Amino acid sequence: MQTQAHTQAALQPQLEAQERADVWWASLLRTRFEDSAIKIAWDEFVRLFRAKFIPEHIQDRMEQEFLSLTQGSMTVLEYEARYAELSKNAPHVVTDERRKAKKFVMGLKPSLRTRLVAFDHRTLDEALSAACRQEGKMQQYLEEKKASQKRPAATFQRQDKKKAVYQAPQHPVTTSSAQVPSQRSPGVKKECPHCGKTHGGSKCWMIAGKCLKCGSKAAPATGRLGRPRAPARVFALAREDAEQAEHVTEGLFGDPTPLEETVESDSERGE
C-alpha cells in the first residue's frame, strides 16, 4: 500500500502537467485554428508549447547553454549527442542543416576543427562522419607516438647498464718494481765517459795523465783499474832443469811460446 501511494504521489505532478497541456492545446485549436482540421508542423508545436509552459528567462538560459557548447573532453559521438539535445532549446539558431553542421564543427576541439572548418559540410551527418574519421586518425597517431617513446627508454636503460659494467670503479694497479724504470739515487756515481770507470771527483785522472790507481803522474796512465804490469821475473835454472822444464812445458801445452811471454801475459791478465 505504501509503495502504491508513493508511486501515485510521484506521478501526480506529471498528470497535472499533462492535464494542463491538454487544456491548453484544446483552447489553442479553438482560438487560433478555429477547430479546422489542419496539419501543424512539429517545430511549430514545440515553439508554441515552450512559449506557454517554459518561462522566458529559462528559455534564455537553455539557449545560452547550447550556444556555448564545446566538445571539451568528450568524444565526437558524446559531443554530438549533447549537441542534438541542447539544439532543441534554440531552434531559431539552427534553422537549416548547413547552420547545424557549421555550429557543430565550430564546437569541436581545435585539433579537429582546424581539419574540418575549411570544408563545406551540407548536413550535420557529413560533419559528424568527417569528425569521427579525423578523431580515429589522431588517436592512432598518439598511440604510435607513445609506443615509439617507450622503446628508446628501454634502449637507454640497456646502454646505461653496459656503461655501468664498462665504467666500473677501477682499483689502482700495483706496479711491480720490474716495470718501473730504475732511477739513479743521488749518491750513486756515474760511469766516466773517458775511462769507462766509476770514480769521484770532477776531473778524470786519465785526462790529466795520472795513474788511475794511485793518482800519481810518475806511474804510467792506464785505461783500466787492474794491477800494474809486473816486471818480468828471471829464474836461474840449471841447463838440465831448463831443458827439462822446456820439455815439460811443450809436453803439457804443446805451445812453443817462451815462458817469459807467458808470464807477462799472465801479469797483464792479473792472474
Tab-separated table of C-alpha atoms in Angstrom:
chain	number	residue	atom	x	y	z
A	1	MET	CA	0.000	0.000	0.000
A	2	GLN	CA	2.799	2.392	0.867
A	3	THR	CA	4.555	1.674	-2.421
A	4	GLN	CA	1.422	2.337	-4.426
A	5	ALA	CA	0.802	5.587	-2.588
A	6	HIS	CA	4.399	6.673	-3.186
A	7	THR	CA	4.070	5.953	-6.900
A	8	GLN	CA	0.871	7.947	-7.190
A	9	ALA	CA	2.477	10.874	-5.374
A	10	ALA	CA	5.396	10.828	-7.795
A	11	LEU	CA	3.148	10.704	-10.851
A	12	GLN	CA	0.776	13.405	-9.644
A	13	PRO	CA	2.810	16.370	-10.959
A	14	GLN	CA	3.168	14.656	-14.313
A	15	LEU	CA	-0.559	14.020	-14.526
A	16	GLU	CA	-1.313	17.601	-13.648
A	17	ALA	CA	1.097	18.878	-16.270
A	18	GLN	CA	-0.400	16.610	-18.889
A	19	GLU	CA	-3.905	17.824	-17.977
A	20	ARG	CA	-2.806	21.418	-18.278
A	21	ALA	CA	-1.259	20.680	-21.647
A	22	ASP	CA	-4.421	19.060	-22.915
A	23	VAL	CA	-6.493	22.042	-21.833
A	24	TRP	CA	-4.036	24.433	-23.469
A	25	TRP	CA	-3.982	22.518	-26.735
A	26	ALA	CA	-7.755	22.318	-26.951
A	27	SER	CA	-8.003	26.048	-26.324
A	28	LEU	CA	-5.328	26.751	-28.948
A	29	LEU	CA	-7.175	24.778	-31.572
A	30	ARG	CA	-10.369	26.724	-30.916
A	31	THR	CA	-8.825	30.193	-30.837
A	32	ARG	CA	-6.068	30.003	-33.443
A	33	PHE	CA	-7.080	27.351	-35.848
A	34	GLU	CA	-10.857	27.674	-35.347
A	35	ASP	CA	-11.229	23.917	-34.954
A	36	SER	CA	-10.257	23.403	-38.564
A	37	ALA	CA	-8.595	20.142	-39.475
A	38	ILE	CA	-5.159	21.402	-40.466
A	39	LYS	CA	-1.669	19.880	-40.206
A	40	ILE	CA	0.707	21.535	-37.722
A	41	ALA	CA	4.482	21.030	-38.023
A	42	TRP	CA	6.278	19.608	-35.016
A	43	ASP	CA	8.645	22.527	-34.752
A	44	GLU	CA	5.728	24.926	-34.640
A	45	PHE	CA	4.083	22.897	-31.924
A	46	VAL	CA	7.294	22.879	-29.852
A	47	ARG	CA	7.628	26.623	-30.234
A	48	LEU	CA	4.094	27.195	-29.049
A	49	PHE	CA	4.474	24.732	-26.222
A	50	ARG	CA	7.689	26.309	-24.974
A	51	ALA	CA	6.147	29.742	-25.110
A	52	LYS	CA	3.273	28.569	-22.935
A	53	PHE	CA	4.966	26.400	-20.314
A	54	ILE	CA	8.641	27.494	-20.179
A	55	PRO	CA	9.352	30.969	-18.788
A	56	GLU	CA	11.378	33.306	-20.946
A	57	HIS	CA	14.369	33.536	-18.598
A	58	ILE	CA	14.566	29.730	-18.528
A	59	GLN	CA	14.495	29.658	-22.307
A	60	ASP	CA	17.315	32.219	-22.454
A	61	ARG	CA	19.463	30.141	-20.111
A	62	MET	CA	18.884	26.945	-22.108
A	63	GLU	CA	19.641	28.763	-25.354
A	64	GLN	CA	22.903	30.142	-23.974
A	65	GLU	CA	23.928	26.673	-22.848
A	66	PHE	CA	23.578	25.453	-26.419
A	67	LEU	CA	25.437	28.392	-27.933
A	68	SER	CA	28.418	27.914	-25.584
A	69	LEU	CA	28.568	24.131	-26.033
A	70	THR	CA	32.017	22.766	-26.998
A	71	GLN	CA	33.447	19.271	-27.224
A	72	GLY	CA	35.905	19.620	-24.351
A	73	SER	CA	36.908	16.200	-23.006
A	74	MET	CA	34.002	14.403	-24.703
A	75	THR	CA	34.410	12.125	-27.685
A	76	VAL	CA	32.891	13.165	-31.006
A	77	LEU	CA	29.873	10.908	-30.514
A	78	GLU	CA	29.299	12.140	-26.960
A	79	TYR	CA	29.548	15.722	-28.159
A	80	GLU	CA	27.045	15.092	-30.963
A	81	ALA	CA	24.511	13.576	-28.544
A	82	ARG	CA	24.756	16.590	-26.243
A	83	TYR	CA	24.564	18.917	-29.250
A	84	ALA	CA	21.352	17.309	-30.509
A	85	GLU	CA	19.759	17.528	-27.054
A	86	LEU	CA	20.544	21.202	-26.462
A	87	SER	CA	19.769	22.295	-30.022
A	88	LYS	CA	16.083	21.924	-29.177
A	89	ASN	CA	16.438	24.927	-26.906
A	90	ALA	CA	17.474	27.193	-29.789
A	91	PRO	CA	15.542	26.151	-32.872
A	92	HIS	CA	15.851	29.643	-34.340
A	93	VAL	CA	19.676	29.390	-34.277
A	94	VAL	CA	19.959	26.173	-36.309
A	95	THR	CA	17.233	26.768	-38.833
A	96	ASP	CA	18.771	24.590	-41.578
A	97	GLU	CA	21.243	21.718	-41.951
A	98	ARG	CA	24.189	23.847	-43.071
A	99	ARG	CA	23.958	26.036	-39.991
A	100	LYS	CA	23.662	22.961	-37.779
A	101	ALA	CA	26.799	21.472	-39.352
A	102	LYS	CA	28.739	24.737	-39.056
A	103	LYS	CA	27.798	25.205	-35.397
A	104	PHE	CA	28.783	21.582	-34.717
A	105	VAL	CA	32.210	21.968	-36.366
A	106	MET	CA	32.984	25.216	-34.548
A	107	GLY	CA	32.442	23.491	-31.211
A	108	LEU	CA	34.948	20.683	-31.883
A	109	LYS	CA	38.410	20.504	-30.343
A	110	PRO	CA	40.931	22.819	-32.033
A	111	SER	CA	42.878	19.834	-33.383
A	112	LEU	CA	39.742	18.569	-35.147
A	113	ARG	CA	38.227	21.933	-36.002
A	114	THR	CA	41.269	23.076	-37.988
A	115	ARG	CA	40.969	19.973	-40.201
A	116	LEU	CA	37.243	20.349	-40.881
A	117	VAL	CA	36.486	24.065	-40.881
A	118	ALA	CA	37.694	24.539	-44.469
A	119	PHE	CA	35.166	22.035	-45.838
A	120	ASP	CA	31.564	22.921	-46.640
A	121	HIS	CA	29.519	20.230	-44.920
A	122	ARG	CA	25.977	20.301	-46.253
A	123	THR	CA	24.462	18.322	-43.384
A	124	LEU	CA	25.198	17.553	-39.759
A	125	ASP	CA	25.688	13.894	-40.629
A	126	GLU	CA	28.509	14.778	-43.070
A	127	ALA	CA	30.274	16.848	-40.440
A	128	LEU	CA	29.840	14.087	-37.870
A	129	SER	CA	31.326	11.408	-40.178
A	130	ALA	CA	34.332	13.585	-41.052
A	131	ALA	CA	34.965	14.378	-37.380
A	132	CYS	CA	34.854	10.678	-36.426
A	133	ARG	CA	37.393	9.802	-39.150
A	134	GLN	CA	39.796	12.518	-38.041
A	135	GLU	CA	39.414	11.500	-34.414
A	136	GLY	CA	40.342	7.900	-35.296
A	137	LYS	CA	43.461	9.026	-37.197
A	138	MET	CA	44.600	11.256	-34.357
A	139	GLN	CA	44.063	8.503	-31.805
A	140	GLN	CA	46.153	6.105	-33.883
A	141	TYR	CA	48.931	8.698	-34.225
A	142	LEU	CA	49.031	9.316	-30.472
A	143	GLU	CA	49.217	5.585	-29.739
A	144	GLU	CA	52.104	5.101	-32.189
A	145	LYS	CA	53.944	8.103	-30.764
A	146	LYS	CA	53.507	6.814	-27.228
A	147	ALA	CA	54.838	3.399	-28.238
A	148	SER	CA	57.843	4.955	-30.008
A	149	GLN	CA	58.696	6.966	-26.891
A	150	LYS	CA	58.758	3.833	-24.750
A	151	ARG	CA	61.219	1.907	-26.962
A	152	PRO	CA	64.140	4.367	-26.699
A	153	ALA	CA	63.688	4.447	-22.930
A	154	ALA	CA	64.302	0.683	-22.751
A	155	THR	CA	67.303	1.035	-25.092
A	156	PHE	CA	68.810	3.772	-22.916
A	157	GLN	CA	68.414	1.576	-19.856
A	158	ARG	CA	70.357	-1.205	-21.553
A	159	GLN	CA	73.062	1.243	-22.588
A	160	ASP	CA	73.253	2.572	-19.043
A	161	LYS	CA	73.727	-0.952	-17.748
A	162	LYS	CA	76.530	-1.521	-20.256
A	163	LYS	CA	78.187	1.703	-19.185
A	164	ALA	CA	77.907	0.622	-15.596
A	165	VAL	CA	79.771	-2.573	-16.481
A	166	TYR	CA	82.452	-0.868	-18.533
A	167	GLN	CA	82.832	2.083	-16.193
A	168	ALA	CA	83.143	0.047	-13.033
A	169	PRO	CA	85.399	1.603	-10.403
A	170	GLN	CA	88.952	0.814	-11.306
A	171	HIS	CA	91.259	-0.102	-8.465
A	172	PRO	CA	94.769	1.305	-8.595
A	173	VAL	CA	97.071	-1.093	-10.365
A	174	THR	CA	100.072	-2.126	-8.315
A	175	THR	CA	103.121	-1.767	-10.463
A	176	SER	CA	105.935	-4.165	-9.784
A	177	SER	CA	109.395	-2.865	-9.310
A	178	ALA	CA	110.440	-4.570	-12.521
A	179	GLN	CA	108.032	-2.414	-14.570
A	180	VAL	CA	109.203	0.881	-13.086
A	181	PRO	CA	112.247	2.341	-14.798
A	182	SER	CA	115.200	2.339	-12.457
A	183	GLN	CA	116.379	5.726	-11.366
A	184	ARG	CA	119.786	6.517	-10.019
A	185	SER	CA	119.879	7.763	-6.490
A	186	PRO	CA	121.745	11.000	-5.969
A	187	GLY	CA	124.664	9.231	-4.154
A	188	VAL	CA	125.489	6.714	-6.912
A	189	LYS	CA	128.493	7.561	-9.096
A	190	LYS	CA	128.072	7.687	-12.858
A	191	GLU	CA	130.283	5.970	-15.367
A	192	CYS	CA	133.054	8.210	-16.701
A	193	PRO	CA	132.874	8.724	-20.467
A	194	HIS	CA	136.683	8.962	-20.691
A	195	CYS	CA	137.986	5.981	-18.795
A	196	GLY	CA	134.808	3.912	-18.620
A	197	LYS	CA	135.093	3.588	-14.834
A	198	THR	CA	133.104	4.984	-11.932
A	199	HIS	CA	135.057	7.380	-9.763
A	200	GLY	CA	134.583	10.542	-7.742
A	201	GLY	CA	135.887	13.998	-8.420
A	202	SER	CA	135.096	16.400	-11.171
A	203	LYS	CA	138.100	15.625	-13.397
A	204	CYS	CA	139.169	12.272	-14.764
A	205	TRP	CA	142.741	11.219	-13.917
A	206	MET	CA	143.084	9.754	-17.373
A	207	ILE	CA	142.737	13.204	-18.950
A	208	ALA	CA	145.310	14.603	-16.523
A	209	GLY	CA	147.735	11.774	-17.372
A	210	LYS	CA	147.679	10.353	-13.849
A	211	CYS	CA	147.658	6.760	-12.756
A	212	LEU	CA	144.109	5.515	-12.410
A	213	LYS	CA	145.059	3.553	-9.311
A	214	CYS	CA	147.152	5.941	-7.204
A	215	GLY	CA	146.682	9.277	-8.994
A	216	SER	CA	150.426	9.851	-9.425
A	217	LYS	CA	151.870	11.243	-12.610
A	218	ALA	CA	155.010	9.158	-12.126
A	219	ALA	CA	153.152	5.949	-12.846
A	220	PRO	CA	152.023	5.396	-16.427
A	221	ALA	CA	148.333	6.007	-17.009
A	222	THR	CA	146.294	3.015	-17.979
A	223	GLY	CA	142.748	2.742	-19.140
A	224	ARG	CA	141.662	0.197	-16.551
A	225	LEU	CA	141.969	-0.195	-12.810
A	226	GLY	CA	143.786	-3.520	-12.971
A	227	ARG	CA	147.019	-4.420	-11.248
A	228	PRO	CA	150.142	-2.688	-12.603
A	229	ARG	CA	152.155	-4.544	-15.045
A	230	ALA	CA	154.597	-6.718	-13.133
A	231	PRO	CA	158.232	-6.816	-14.254
A	232	ALA	CA	159.379	-9.983	-15.848
A	233	ARG	CA	160.837	-12.408	-13.374
A	234	VAL	CA	164.099	-14.088	-14.195
A	235	PHE	CA	164.659	-17.586	-12.910
A	236	ALA	CA	168.147	-19.037	-12.588
A	237	LEU	CA	167.860	-22.600	-13.692
A	238	ALA	CA	170.390	-25.158	-14.454
A	239	ARG	CA	170.740	-26.142	-18.035
A	240	GLU	CA	169.266	-29.527	-17.399
A	241	ASP	CA	166.364	-28.046	-15.444
A	242	ALA	CA	165.705	-25.510	-18.132
A	243	GLU	CA	165.672	-28.142	-20.820
A	244	GLN	CA	163.504	-30.389	-18.665
A	245	ALA	CA	161.111	-27.536	-17.937
A	246	GLU	CA	161.029	-26.715	-21.622
A	247	HIS	CA	160.182	-30.301	-22.465
A	248	VAL	CA	157.530	-30.419	-19.725
A	249	THR	CA	156.022	-27.180	-20.999
A	250	GLU	CA	155.961	-28.436	-24.510
A	251	GLY	CA	154.505	-31.726	-23.425
A	252	LEU	CA	151.747	-30.156	-21.366
A	253	PHE	CA	150.705	-27.274	-23.571
A	254	GLY	CA	152.194	-28.008	-26.943
A	255	ASP	CA	152.910	-24.288	-27.246
A	256	PRO	CA	156.420	-23.089	-28.129
A	257	THR	CA	155.773	-19.648	-26.663
A	258	PRO	CA	158.680	-18.665	-24.351
A	259	LEU	CA	157.946	-18.769	-20.662
A	260	GLU	CA	158.669	-15.059	-20.223
A	261	GLU	CA	155.954	-14.140	-22.645
A	262	THR	CA	153.579	-16.494	-20.899
A	263	VAL	CA	154.329	-14.893	-17.556
A	264	GLU	CA	153.970	-11.419	-18.992
A	265	SER	CA	150.683	-12.355	-20.489
A	266	ASP	CA	149.509	-13.687	-17.137
A	267	SER	CA	150.666	-10.493	-15.449
A	268	GLU	CA	148.662	-8.430	-17.902
A	269	ARG	CA	145.577	-10.530	-17.250
A	270	GLY	CA	146.090	-10.095	-13.498
A	271	GLU	CA	146.271	-13.835	-12.832
